[in-house]
PDB file of N, CA, C and O in Angstrom:
ATOM      1  N   MET R   1       1.085  -0.939  -0.209  1.00 66.00           N
ATOM      2  CA  MET R   1       0.176  -0.057  -0.149  1.00 66.00           C
ATOM      3  C   MET R   1       0.815   1.184   0.107  1.00 66.00           C
ATOM      4  O   MET R   1       0.649   2.268  -0.963  1.00 66.00           O
ATOM      5  N   ASN R   2       2.228   1.438   0.757  1.00 80.00           N
ATOM      6  CA  ASN R   2       2.712   2.384   0.969  1.00 80.00           C
ATOM      7  C   ASN R   2       3.642   2.733  -0.306  1.00 80.00           C
ATOM      8  O   ASN R   2       3.551   3.955  -0.776  1.00 80.00           O
ATOM      9  N   ASN R   3       4.135   1.565  -0.957  1.00 82.00           N
ATOM     10  CA  ASN R   3       4.513   1.858  -2.445  1.00 82.00           C
ATOM     11  C   ASN R   3       3.641   2.527  -3.180  1.00 82.00           C
ATOM     12  O   ASN R   3       4.329   2.988  -4.273  1.00 82.00           O
ATOM     13  N   LEU R   4       2.346   2.223  -3.569  1.00 77.00           N
ATOM     14  CA  LEU R   4       1.045   2.645  -4.093  1.00 77.00           C
ATOM     15  C   LEU R   4       1.360   4.188  -4.098  1.00 77.00           C
ATOM     16  O   LEU R   4       0.905   5.109  -5.005  1.00 77.00           O
ATOM     17  N   ILE R   5       0.959   4.758  -2.653  1.00 79.00           N
ATOM     18  CA  ILE R   5       0.899   5.831  -2.440  1.00 79.00           C
ATOM     19  C   ILE R   5       2.119   6.757  -2.894  1.00 79.00           C
ATOM     20  O   ILE R   5       2.304   7.852  -3.281  1.00 79.00           O
ATOM     21  N   ALA R   6       3.341   6.121  -2.560  1.00 80.00           N
ATOM     22  CA  ALA R   6       4.518   6.475  -3.232  1.00 80.00           C
ATOM     23  C   ALA R   6       4.653   7.069  -4.609  1.00 80.00           C
ATOM     24  O   ALA R   6       4.959   8.015  -5.413  1.00 80.00           O
ATOM     25  N   MET R   7       4.164   5.968  -5.788  1.00 79.00           N
ATOM     26  CA  MET R   7       4.263   5.704  -6.851  1.00 79.00           C
ATOM     27  C   MET R   7       3.094   6.936  -7.299  1.00 79.00           C
ATOM     28  O   MET R   7       3.519   7.504  -8.051  1.00 79.00           O
ATOM     29  N   ASN R   8       1.854   7.099  -6.553  1.00 87.00           N
ATOM     30  CA  ASN R   8       0.984   8.077  -7.038  1.00 87.00           C
ATOM     31  C   ASN R   8       1.509   9.377  -6.919  1.00 87.00           C
ATOM     32  O   ASN R   8       1.268  10.285  -7.534  1.00 87.00           O
ATOM     33  N   LYS R   9       2.189   9.706  -6.049  1.00 89.00           N
ATOM     34  CA  LYS R   9       3.012  10.841  -5.329  1.00 89.00           C
ATOM     35  C   LYS R   9       3.903  11.021  -6.281  1.00 89.00           C
ATOM     36  O   LYS R   9       3.806  12.098  -6.696  1.00 89.00           O
ATOM     37  N   GLU R  10       4.769  10.252  -6.790  1.00 90.00           N
ATOM     38  CA  GLU R  10       5.390  10.342  -8.080  1.00 90.00           C
ATOM     39  C   GLU R  10       4.727  10.980  -9.045  1.00 90.00           C
ATOM     40  O   GLU R  10       5.698  11.847  -9.931  1.00 90.00           O
ATOM     41  N   LEU R  11       3.949  10.311  -9.359  1.00 91.00           N
ATOM     42  CA  LEU R  11       3.044  10.569 -10.587  1.00 91.00           C
ATOM     43  C   LEU R  11       2.663  11.906 -10.784  1.00 91.00           C
ATOM     44  O   LEU R  11       2.498  12.558 -11.715  1.00 91.00           O
ATOM     45  N   LYS R  12       2.022  12.045  -9.647  1.00 92.00           N
ATOM     46  CA  LYS R  12       1.342  13.982  -9.617  1.00 92.00           C
ATOM     47  C   LYS R  12       2.750  15.021  -9.566  1.00 92.00           C
ATOM     48  O   LYS R  12       2.624  15.470 -10.599  1.00 92.00           O
ATOM     49  N   GLN R  13       3.680  14.277  -9.275  1.00 94.00           N
ATOM     50  CA  GLN R  13       5.033  15.112  -9.196  1.00 94.00           C
ATOM     51  C   GLN R  13       5.538  15.461 -10.563  1.00 94.00           C
ATOM     52  O   GLN R  13       5.787  16.718 -11.309  1.00 94.00           O
ATOM     53  N   GLN R  14       5.591  14.355 -11.085  1.00 95.00           N
ATOM     54  CA  GLN R  14       5.812  14.162 -12.943  1.00 95.00           C
ATOM     55  C   GLN R  14       4.983  15.116 -13.624  1.00 95.00           C
ATOM     56  O   GLN R  14       5.334  15.849 -14.467  1.00 95.00           O
ATOM     57  N   PHE R  15       3.651  14.637 -12.853  1.00 95.00           N
ATOM     58  CA  PHE R  15       2.343  15.926 -14.226  1.00 95.00           C
ATOM     59  C   PHE R  15       2.942  16.989 -13.941  1.00 95.00           C
ATOM     60  O   PHE R  15       2.769  17.762 -14.846  1.00 95.00           O
ATOM     61  N   GLN R  16       2.835  17.768 -12.181  1.00 96.00           N
ATOM     62  CA  GLN R  16       3.134  18.981 -12.139  1.00 96.00           C
ATOM     63  C   GLN R  16       4.471  19.653 -13.131  1.00 96.00           C
ATOM     64  O   GLN R  16       4.343  20.817 -13.432  1.00 96.00           O
ATOM     65  N   THR R  17       5.333  18.638 -13.252  1.00 96.00           N
ATOM     66  CA  THR R  17       6.743  19.136 -13.894  1.00 96.00           C
ATOM     67  C   THR R  17       6.448  19.386 -15.440  1.00 96.00           C
ATOM     68  O   THR R  17       6.857  20.366 -15.692  1.00 96.00           O
ATOM     69  N   SER R  18       6.086  18.296 -15.857  1.00 96.00           N
ATOM     70  CA  SER R  18       5.524  18.747 -17.050  1.00 96.00           C
ATOM     71  C   SER R  18       4.657  19.694 -17.420  1.00 96.00           C
ATOM     72  O   SER R  18       5.033  20.582 -18.584  1.00 96.00           O
ATOM     73  N   PHE R  19       3.737  19.869 -16.502  1.00 98.00           N
ATOM     74  CA  PHE R  19       2.817  20.965 -16.861  1.00 98.00           C
ATOM     75  C   PHE R  19       3.925  22.548 -17.060  1.00 98.00           C
ATOM     76  O   PHE R  19       3.463  23.551 -17.432  1.00 98.00           O
ATOM     77  N   GLY R  20       4.508  22.420 -15.875  1.00 97.00           N
ATOM     78  CA  GLY R  20       5.653  23.554 -15.428  1.00 97.00           C
ATOM     79  C   GLY R  20       6.316  23.858 -16.944  1.00 97.00           C
ATOM     80  O   GLY R  20       6.567  24.884 -17.205  1.00 97.00           O
ATOM     81  N   LYS R  21       7.115  23.117 -17.335  1.00 97.00           N
ATOM     82  CA  LYS R  21       7.746  22.628 -18.647  1.00 97.00           C
ATOM     83  C   LYS R  21       6.893  23.463 -19.918  1.00 97.00           C
ATOM     84  O   LYS R  21       7.045  24.349 -20.383  1.00 97.00           O
ATOM     85  N   GLN R  22       5.597  22.931 -19.944  1.00 97.00           N
ATOM     86  CA  GLN R  22       4.995  23.466 -20.791  1.00 97.00           C
ATOM     87  C   GLN R  22       4.430  24.912 -20.725  1.00 97.00           C
ATOM     88  O   GLN R  22       4.592  25.932 -21.762  1.00 97.00           O
ATOM     89  N   LEU R  23       4.406  25.201 -19.353  1.00 98.00           N
ATOM     90  CA  LEU R  23       4.044  26.863 -19.227  1.00 98.00           C
ATOM     91  C   LEU R  23       5.140  27.675 -19.627  1.00 98.00           C
ATOM     92  O   LEU R  23       4.988  28.735 -20.481  1.00 98.00           O
ATOM     93  N   GLU R  24       6.725  27.097 -19.420  1.00 98.00           N
ATOM     94  CA  GLU R  24       7.592  27.789 -19.385  1.00 98.00           C
ATOM     95  C   GLU R  24       7.917  28.154 -21.102  1.00 98.00           C
ATOM     96  O   GLU R  24       8.116  28.933 -21.391  1.00 98.00           O
ATOM     97  N   LYS R  25       7.516  27.030 -21.617  1.00 97.00           N
ATOM     98  CA  LYS R  25       7.886  27.076 -23.362  1.00 97.00           C
ATOM     99  C   LYS R  25       6.993  28.317 -24.005  1.00 97.00           C
ATOM    100  O   LYS R  25       7.566  29.161 -24.738  1.00 97.00           O
ATOM    101  N   PHE R  26       5.583  28.013 -23.346  1.00 97.00           N
ATOM    102  CA  PHE R  26       4.484  29.430 -23.846  1.00 97.00           C
ATOM    103  C   PHE R  26       5.085  30.705 -23.736  1.00 97.00           C
ATOM    104  O   PHE R  26       5.173  31.520 -24.502  1.00 97.00           O
ATOM    105  N   ARG R  27       5.252  30.607 -22.287  1.00 98.00           N
ATOM    106  CA  ARG R  27       6.174  32.350 -21.749  1.00 98.00           C
ATOM    107  C   ARG R  27       7.344  32.513 -22.812  1.00 98.00           C
ATOM    108  O   ARG R  27       7.508  33.482 -22.985  1.00 98.00           O
ATOM    109  N   VAL R  28       8.338  31.795 -22.765  1.00 98.00           N
ATOM    110  CA  VAL R  28       9.585  32.138 -23.574  1.00 98.00           C
ATOM    111  C   VAL R  28       9.420  32.129 -24.638  1.00 98.00           C
ATOM    112  O   VAL R  28       9.867  32.826 -25.587  1.00 98.00           O
ATOM    113  N   LEU R  29       8.710  31.268 -25.751  1.00 97.00           N
ATOM    114  CA  LEU R  29       8.138  31.462 -26.846  1.00 97.00           C
ATOM    115  C   LEU R  29       7.918  33.079 -27.085  1.00 97.00           C
ATOM    116  O   LEU R  29       7.541  33.758 -27.945  1.00 97.00           O
ATOM    117  N   GLN R  30       6.627  33.559 -26.230  1.00 97.00           N
ATOM    118  CA  GLN R  30       6.007  34.762 -26.572  1.00 97.00           C
ATOM    119  C   GLN R  30       7.117  35.982 -25.619  1.00 97.00           C
ATOM    120  O   GLN R  30       6.966  36.960 -25.743  1.00 97.00           O
ATOM    121  N   GLY R  31       8.840  35.422 -25.486  1.00 98.00           N
ATOM    122  CA  GLY R  31       9.669  36.609 -25.027  1.00 98.00           C
ATOM    123  C   GLY R  31       9.139  37.408 -23.525  1.00 98.00           C
ATOM    124  O   GLY R  31       9.311  38.412 -23.282  1.00 98.00           O
ATOM    125  N   LEU R  32       8.363  36.724 -22.399  1.00 98.00           N
ATOM    126  CA  LEU R  32       7.753  37.384 -21.467  1.00 98.00           C
ATOM    127  C   LEU R  32       9.039  36.735 -20.311  1.00 98.00           C
ATOM    128  O   LEU R  32       9.339  35.445 -19.869  1.00 98.00           O
ATOM    129  N   SER R  33       9.098  38.052 -19.346  1.00 97.00           N
ATOM    130  CA  SER R  33       9.348  37.231 -18.049  1.00 97.00           C
ATOM    131  C   SER R  33       8.810  36.751 -17.048  1.00 97.00           C
ATOM    132  O   SER R  33       7.639  37.072 -17.457  1.00 97.00           O
ATOM    133  N   TYR R  34       9.228  36.270 -15.998  1.00 96.00           N
ATOM    134  CA  TYR R  34       8.086  35.924 -14.724  1.00 96.00           C
ATOM    135  C   TYR R  34       7.591  37.226 -14.601  1.00 96.00           C
ATOM    136  O   TYR R  34       5.865  37.212 -14.358  1.00 96.00           O
ATOM    137  N   ARG R  35       7.738  38.124 -14.444  1.00 96.00           N
ATOM    138  CA  ARG R  35       7.291  39.765 -13.971  1.00 96.00           C
ATOM    139  C   ARG R  35       6.144  39.899 -15.246  1.00 96.00           C
ATOM    140  O   ARG R  35       5.503  40.304 -14.776  1.00 96.00           O
ATOM    141  N   GLN R  36       6.486  39.942 -16.339  1.00 97.00           N
ATOM    142  CA  GLN R  36       5.486  40.204 -17.300  1.00 97.00           C
ATOM    143  C   GLN R  36       4.309  39.488 -17.665  1.00 97.00           C
ATOM    144  O   GLN R  36       3.363  40.051 -17.869  1.00 97.00           O
ATOM    145  N   LEU R  37       4.781  38.194 -17.362  1.00 98.00           N
ATOM    146  CA  LEU R  37       3.558  37.163 -17.367  1.00 98.00           C
ATOM    147  C   LEU R  37       2.557  37.540 -15.945  1.00 98.00           C
ATOM    148  O   LEU R  37       1.337  37.622 -16.195  1.00 98.00           O
ATOM    149  N   ALA R  38       3.419  37.800 -14.805  1.00 96.00           N
ATOM    150  CA  ALA R  38       2.654  38.218 -14.113  1.00 96.00           C
ATOM    151  C   ALA R  38       1.412  39.480 -14.118  1.00 96.00           C
ATOM    152  O   ALA R  38       0.526  39.361 -13.114  1.00 96.00           O
ATOM    153  N   GLN R  39       1.701  40.118 -14.687  1.00 96.00           N
ATOM    154  CA  GLN R  39       1.277  41.774 -15.027  1.00 96.00           C
ATOM    155  C   GLN R  39       0.015  41.292 -15.755  1.00 96.00           C
ATOM    156  O   GLN R  39      -1.031  41.877 -15.362  1.00 96.00           O
ATOM    157  N   ARG R  40       0.663  40.295 -16.557  1.00 96.00           N
ATOM    158  CA  ARG R  40      -1.020  39.901 -17.332  1.00 96.00           C
ATOM    159  C   ARG R  40      -2.128  38.560 -16.401  1.00 96.00           C
ATOM    160  O   ARG R  40      -3.306  38.682 -17.187  1.00 96.00           O
ATOM    161  N   CYS R  41      -1.571  38.591 -15.745  1.00 94.00           N
ATOM    162  CA  CYS R  41      -2.639  37.641 -14.546  1.00 94.00           C
ATOM    163  C   CYS R  41      -2.323  38.102 -13.630  1.00 94.00           C
ATOM    164  O   CYS R  41      -2.148  38.790 -12.929  1.00 94.00           O
ATOM    165  N   ASP R  42      -3.276  37.158 -12.446  1.00 88.00           N
ATOM    166  CA  ASP R  42      -3.569  37.737 -11.110  1.00 88.00           C
ATOM    167  C   ASP R  42      -2.665  36.799 -10.540  1.00 88.00           C
ATOM    168  O   ASP R  42      -3.198  36.089  -9.124  1.00 88.00           O
ATOM    169  N   LEU R  43      -1.612  36.955 -10.680  1.00 93.00           N
ATOM    170  CA  LEU R  43      -0.332  35.944 -10.130  1.00 93.00           C
ATOM    171  C   LEU R  43       0.820  36.953  -9.580  1.00 93.00           C
ATOM    172  O   LEU R  43       1.045  37.692 -10.258  1.00 93.00           O
ATOM    173  N   ASP R  44       1.438  35.871  -8.844  1.00 95.00           N
ATOM    174  CA  ASP R  44       2.690  37.016  -8.205  1.00 95.00           C
ATOM    175  C   ASP R  44       4.042  36.056  -9.305  1.00 95.00           C
ATOM    176  O   ASP R  44       3.859  34.569  -9.552  1.00 95.00           O
ATOM    177  N   HIS R  45       4.960  37.109  -9.486  1.00 95.00           N
ATOM    178  CA  HIS R  45       5.865  36.587 -10.430  1.00 95.00           C
ATOM    179  C   HIS R  45       6.747  35.219  -9.592  1.00 95.00           C
ATOM    180  O   HIS R  45       6.911  34.538 -10.211  1.00 95.00           O
ATOM    181  N   SER R  46       6.822  35.428  -8.365  1.00 96.00           N
ATOM    182  CA  SER R  46       7.217  33.946  -7.725  1.00 96.00           C
ATOM    183  C   SER R  46       6.499  32.780  -8.108  1.00 96.00           C
ATOM    184  O   SER R  46       7.289  31.524  -7.816  1.00 96.00           O
ATOM    185  N   VAL R  47       5.223  32.943  -7.707  1.00 96.00           N
ATOM    186  CA  VAL R  47       4.579  32.025  -7.843  1.00 96.00           C
ATOM    187  C   VAL R  47       4.813  31.202  -9.611  1.00 96.00           C
ATOM    188  O   VAL R  47       4.712  29.981  -9.460  1.00 96.00           O
ATOM    189  N   ILE R  48       4.571  31.881 -10.533  1.00 97.00           N
ATOM    190  CA  ILE R  48       5.060  31.226 -12.064  1.00 97.00           C
ATOM    191  C   ILE R  48       6.270  30.744 -11.903  1.00 97.00           C
ATOM    192  O   ILE R  48       6.326  29.751 -12.490  1.00 97.00           O
ATOM    193  N   SER R  49       7.601  31.130 -11.302  1.00 97.00           N
ATOM    194  CA  SER R  49       8.279  30.022 -11.173  1.00 97.00           C
ATOM    195  C   SER R  49       8.515  28.804 -10.883  1.00 97.00           C
ATOM    196  O   SER R  49       8.817  28.117 -11.271  1.00 97.00           O
ATOM    197  N   LYS R  50       7.414  29.111  -9.230  1.00 97.00           N
ATOM    198  CA  LYS R  50       7.534  27.635  -8.663  1.00 97.00           C
ATOM    199  C   LYS R  50       6.457  26.991  -9.538  1.00 97.00           C
ATOM    200  O   LYS R  50       6.702  25.662  -9.505  1.00 97.00           O
ATOM    201  N   ILE R  51       5.458  27.532 -10.021  1.00 98.00           N
ATOM    202  CA  ILE R  51       4.924  26.303 -10.944  1.00 98.00           C
ATOM    203  C   ILE R  51       5.668  25.662 -12.159  1.00 98.00           C
ATOM    204  O   ILE R  51       5.713  24.646 -12.498  1.00 98.00           O
ATOM    205  N   GLU R  52       6.428  26.717 -13.093  1.00 97.00           N
ATOM    206  CA  GLU R  52       7.593  26.292 -13.812  1.00 97.00           C
ATOM    207  C   GLU R  52       8.266  24.872 -13.575  1.00 97.00           C
ATOM    208  O   GLU R  52       8.914  24.273 -14.304  1.00 97.00           O
ATOM    209  N   LYS R  53       8.869  25.155 -12.186  1.00 97.00           N
ATOM    210  CA  LYS R  53       9.770  24.456 -11.801  1.00 97.00           C
ATOM    211  C   LYS R  53       8.672  23.080 -10.684  1.00 97.00           C
ATOM    212  O   LYS R  53       9.759  22.180 -10.929  1.00 97.00           O
ATOM    213  N   GLY R  54       7.898  23.168 -11.397  1.00 96.00           N
ATOM    214  CA  GLY R  54       6.645  21.828 -10.459  1.00 96.00           C
ATOM    215  C   GLY R  54       6.669  21.669  -9.200  1.00 96.00           C
ATOM    216  O   GLY R  54       6.430  20.627  -8.444  1.00 96.00           O
ATOM    217  N   GLU R  55       6.859  23.348  -8.947  1.00 96.00           N
ATOM    218  CA  GLU R  55       7.391  23.316  -7.197  1.00 96.00           C
ATOM    219  C   GLU R  55       5.273  23.159  -6.106  1.00 96.00           C
ATOM    220  O   GLU R  55       5.822  23.083  -5.024  1.00 96.00           O
ATOM    221  N   VAL R  56       4.700  23.883  -7.244  1.00 95.00           N
ATOM    222  CA  VAL R  56       3.450  23.836  -6.277  1.00 95.00           C
ATOM    223  C   VAL R  56       2.255  23.150  -7.335  1.00 95.00           C
ATOM    224  O   VAL R  56       2.362  22.967  -8.662  1.00 95.00           O
ATOM    225  N   ASN R  57       1.210  22.928  -6.664  1.00 94.00           N
ATOM    226  CA  ASN R  57       0.248  22.164  -7.146  1.00 94.00           C
ATOM    227  C   ASN R  57      -1.100  23.499  -7.336  1.00 94.00           C
ATOM    228  O   ASN R  57      -1.352  23.841  -6.658  1.00 94.00           O
ATOM    229  N   ILE R  58      -1.265  23.533  -8.471  1.00 95.00           N
ATOM    230  CA  ILE R  58      -2.463  24.526  -8.762  1.00 95.00           C
ATOM    231  C   ILE R  58      -3.924  24.130  -8.713  1.00 95.00           C
ATOM    232  O   ILE R  58      -3.979  22.886  -9.023  1.00 95.00           O
ATOM    233  N   GLN R  59      -4.630  25.392  -8.638  1.00 96.00           N
ATOM    234  CA  GLN R  59      -5.913  25.366  -8.916  1.00 96.00           C
ATOM    235  C   GLN R  59      -6.403  25.721 -10.521  1.00 96.00           C
ATOM    236  O   GLN R  59      -5.562  26.175 -11.046  1.00 96.00           O
ATOM    237  N   ILE R  60      -7.668  24.855 -10.504  1.00 96.00           N
ATOM    238  CA  ILE R  60      -8.156  25.114 -12.146  1.00 96.00           C
ATOM    239  C   ILE R  60      -8.329  26.707 -12.365  1.00 96.00           C
ATOM    240  O   ILE R  60      -7.829  27.200 -13.273  1.00 96.00           O
ATOM    241  N   GLY R  61      -8.298  27.669 -11.570  1.00 96.00           N
ATOM    242  CA  GLY R  61      -8.395  29.354 -11.721  1.00 96.00           C
ATOM    243  C   GLY R  61      -7.244  29.817 -11.893  1.00 96.00           C
ATOM    244  O   GLY R  61      -7.014  30.653 -12.506  1.00 96.00           O
ATOM    245  N   THR R  62      -6.254  28.847 -11.227  1.00 97.00           N
ATOM    246  CA  THR R  62      -5.163  29.688 -11.659  1.00 97.00           C
ATOM    247  C   THR R  62      -5.000  29.098 -13.369  1.00 97.00           C
ATOM    248  O   THR R  62      -4.155  29.683 -14.050  1.00 97.00           O
ATOM    249  N   VAL R  63      -5.165  28.022 -13.600  1.00 97.00           N
ATOM    250  CA  VAL R  63      -4.819  27.791 -15.208  1.00 97.00           C
ATOM    251  C   VAL R  63      -5.469  28.502 -16.077  1.00 97.00           C
ATOM    252  O   VAL R  63      -4.746  29.125 -16.742  1.00 97.00           O
ATOM    253  N   LEU R  64      -6.701  29.123 -15.479  1.00 97.00           N
ATOM    254  CA  LEU R  64      -7.227  30.245 -16.065  1.00 97.00           C
ATOM    255  C   LEU R  64      -6.490  31.491 -16.353  1.00 97.00           C
ATOM    256  O   LEU R  64      -6.386  32.078 -17.656  1.00 97.00           O
ATOM    257  N   GLU R  65      -6.134  31.658 -15.049  1.00 96.00           N
ATOM    258  CA  GLU R  65      -5.481  33.158 -15.221  1.00 96.00           C
ATOM    259  C   GLU R  65      -4.183  32.953 -16.306  1.00 96.00           C
ATOM    260  O   GLU R  65      -3.985  33.757 -16.757  1.00 96.00           O
ATOM    261  N   LEU R  66      -3.615  31.620 -16.212  1.00 98.00           N
ATOM    262  CA  LEU R  66      -1.930  31.381 -17.321  1.00 98.00           C
ATOM    263  C   LEU R  66      -2.435  31.731 -18.187  1.00 98.00           C
ATOM    264  O   LEU R  66      -1.912  32.547 -19.235  1.00 98.00           O
ATOM    265  N   ALA R  67      -3.639  30.970 -18.610  1.00 98.00           N
ATOM    266  CA  ALA R  67      -4.363  30.762 -20.230  1.00 98.00           C
ATOM    267  C   ALA R  67      -4.579  32.351 -20.709  1.00 98.00           C
ATOM    268  O   ALA R  67      -4.134  32.655 -22.049  1.00 98.00           O
ATOM    269  N   LYS R  68      -4.947  33.253 -19.766  1.00 97.00           N
ATOM    270  CA  LYS R  68      -5.436  34.220 -19.815  1.00 97.00           C
ATOM    271  C   LYS R  68      -4.794  35.047 -20.507  1.00 97.00           C
ATOM    272  O   LYS R  68      -4.148  36.004 -21.466  1.00 97.00           O
ATOM    273  N   GLY R  69      -3.167  34.980 -19.428  1.00 97.00           N
ATOM    274  CA  GLY R  69      -1.742  36.027 -19.191  1.00 97.00           C
ATOM    275  C   GLY R  69      -1.104  35.609 -20.673  1.00 97.00           C
ATOM    276  O   GLY R  69      -0.332  36.239 -21.201  1.00 97.00           O
ATOM    277  N   LEU R  70      -1.128  34.552 -21.141  1.00 98.00           N
ATOM    278  CA  LEU R  70      -0.599  33.808 -22.327  1.00 98.00           C
ATOM    279  C   LEU R  70      -1.340  33.505 -23.418  1.00 98.00           C
ATOM    280  O   LEU R  70      -0.921  33.602 -24.892  1.00 98.00           O
ATOM    281  N   LYS R  71      -2.516  34.358 -23.570  1.00 97.00           N
ATOM    282  CA  LYS R  71      -3.465  34.305 -24.745  1.00 97.00           C
ATOM    283  C   LYS R  71      -3.411  33.241 -24.988  1.00 97.00           C
ATOM    284  O   LYS R  71      -3.507  33.224 -26.753  1.00 97.00           O
ATOM    285  N   ALA R  72      -3.809  32.330 -24.716  1.00 97.00           N
ATOM    286  CA  ALA R  72      -4.025  30.580 -25.052  1.00 97.00           C
ATOM    287  C   ALA R  72      -5.157  30.245 -24.642  1.00 97.00           C
ATOM    288  O   ALA R  72      -5.173  30.566 -23.100  1.00 97.00           O
ATOM    289  N   HIS R  73      -5.735  29.507 -25.283  1.00 97.00           N
ATOM    290  CA  HIS R  73      -6.798  28.251 -24.547  1.00 97.00           C
ATOM    291  C   HIS R  73      -5.930  27.438 -23.602  1.00 97.00           C
ATOM    292  O   HIS R  73      -4.751  26.900 -23.705  1.00 97.00           O
ATOM    293  N   PRO R  74      -6.640  27.421 -22.229  1.00 97.00           N
ATOM    294  CA  PRO R  74      -5.996  26.555 -21.321  1.00 97.00           C
ATOM    295  C   PRO R  74      -6.126  25.145 -21.555  1.00 97.00           C
ATOM    296  O   PRO R  74      -4.841  24.595 -21.286  1.00 97.00           O
ATOM    297  N   LYS R  75      -6.460  24.275 -22.994  1.00 97.00           N
ATOM    298  CA  LYS R  75      -6.017  23.077 -23.095  1.00 97.00           C
ATOM    299  C   LYS R  75      -4.666  23.308 -23.723  1.00 97.00           C
ATOM    300  O   LYS R  75      -4.432  22.099 -23.772  1.00 97.00           O
ATOM    301  N   GLU R  76      -4.675  24.299 -24.425  1.00 97.00           N
ATOM    302  CA  GLU R  76      -3.080  24.207 -25.102  1.00 97.00           C
ATOM    303  C   GLU R  76      -1.947  24.147 -23.598  1.00 97.00           C
ATOM    304  O   GLU R  76      -0.771  23.530 -24.409  1.00 97.00           O
ATOM    305  N   LEU R  77      -2.253  24.495 -22.773  1.00 97.00           N
ATOM    306  CA  LEU R  77      -1.167  24.578 -21.480  1.00 97.00           C
ATOM    307  C   LEU R  77      -1.167  22.848 -20.986  1.00 97.00           C
ATOM    308  O   LEU R  77       0.107  22.701 -20.114  1.00 97.00           O
ATOM    309  N   PHE R  78      -1.964  21.649 -21.666  1.00 96.00           N
ATOM    310  CA  PHE R  78      -2.081  20.689 -21.199  1.00 96.00           C
ATOM    311  C   PHE R  78      -2.066  19.721 -22.113  1.00 96.00           C
ATOM    312  O   PHE R  78      -1.621  18.713 -22.504  1.00 96.00           O
ATOM    313  N   ASP R  79      -1.230  20.291 -23.435  1.00 95.00           N
ATOM    314  CA  ASP R  79      -1.056  19.697 -24.694  1.00 95.00           C
ATOM    315  C   ASP R  79       0.481  19.244 -24.583  1.00 95.00           C
ATOM    316  O   ASP R  79       1.199  19.603 -25.232  1.00 95.00           O
ATOM    317  N   PHE R  80       1.126  18.251 -23.671  1.00 93.00           N
ATOM    318  CA  PHE R  80       2.176  17.493 -23.232  1.00 93.00           C
ATOM    319  C   PHE R  80       2.009  15.873 -23.105  1.00 93.00           C
ATOM    320  O   PHE R  80       1.001  15.953 -22.805  1.00 93.00           O
ATOM    321  N   LYS R  81       3.266  15.428 -23.808  1.00 91.00           N
ATOM    322  CA  LYS R  81       3.001  13.862 -23.397  1.00 91.00           C
ATOM    323  C   LYS R  81       3.104  13.770 -22.227  1.00 91.00           C
ATOM    324  O   LYS R  81       4.274  14.044 -21.364  1.00 91.00           O
ATOM    325  N   PHE R  82       2.607  12.946 -21.534  1.00 87.00           N
ATOM    326  CA  PHE R  82       2.796  12.399 -19.986  1.00 87.00           C
ATOM    327  C   PHE R  82       2.026  10.609 -20.278  1.00 87.00           C
ATOM    328  O   PHE R  82       0.752  10.324 -20.305  1.00 87.00           O
ATOM    329  N   ASP R  83       2.864   9.879 -19.407  1.00 85.00           N
ATOM    330  CA  ASP R  83       2.565   8.321 -19.773  1.00 85.00           C
ATOM    331  C   ASP R  83       1.574   8.627 -18.149  1.00 85.00           C
ATOM    332  O   ASP R  83       2.518   8.006 -17.169  1.00 85.00           O
ATOM    333  N   LEU R  84       0.464   7.704 -18.083  1.00 79.00           N
ATOM    334  CA  LEU R  84       0.057   7.531 -16.721  1.00 79.00           C
ATOM    335  C   LEU R  84       0.251   6.468 -16.404  1.00 79.00           C
ATOM    336  O   LEU R  84       0.057   5.909 -15.237  1.00 79.00           O
ATOM    337  N   ASP R  85       0.802   5.431 -17.009  1.00 74.00           N
ATOM    338  CA  ASP R  85       1.213   4.038 -16.855  1.00 74.00           C
ATOM    339  C   ASP R  85       3.064   3.803 -16.143  1.00 74.00           C
ATOM    340  O   ASP R  85       2.999   3.249 -15.736  1.00 74.00           O
ATOM    341  N   GLU R  86       3.621   4.905 -15.708  1.00 58.00           N
ATOM    342  CA  GLU R  86       4.796   5.008 -15.435  1.00 58.00           C
ATOM    343  C   GLU R  86       4.512   4.380 -14.146  1.00 58.00           C
ATOM    344  O   GLU R  86       3.483   4.901 -13.155  1.00 58.00           O
TER     345      GLU R  86
END
């Protein structure tokens, strides 16, 4: 049972990291700094940095704010490869 919990925690961490990399890709492609993206969203620039590093588990409202700030549809932020069977 503990092994399953550890595997689930690792899977969640990998998903957060993958999401963060996708967010970073969008931000960099648009030539935005953390602060510039933060000004477009209702978020602090330090939070954006933590999201990109996969350090925080965000809420769905935060996804919406990021999508608005990046002028992207929210589903685009989830358009990355991720293996659920790992």
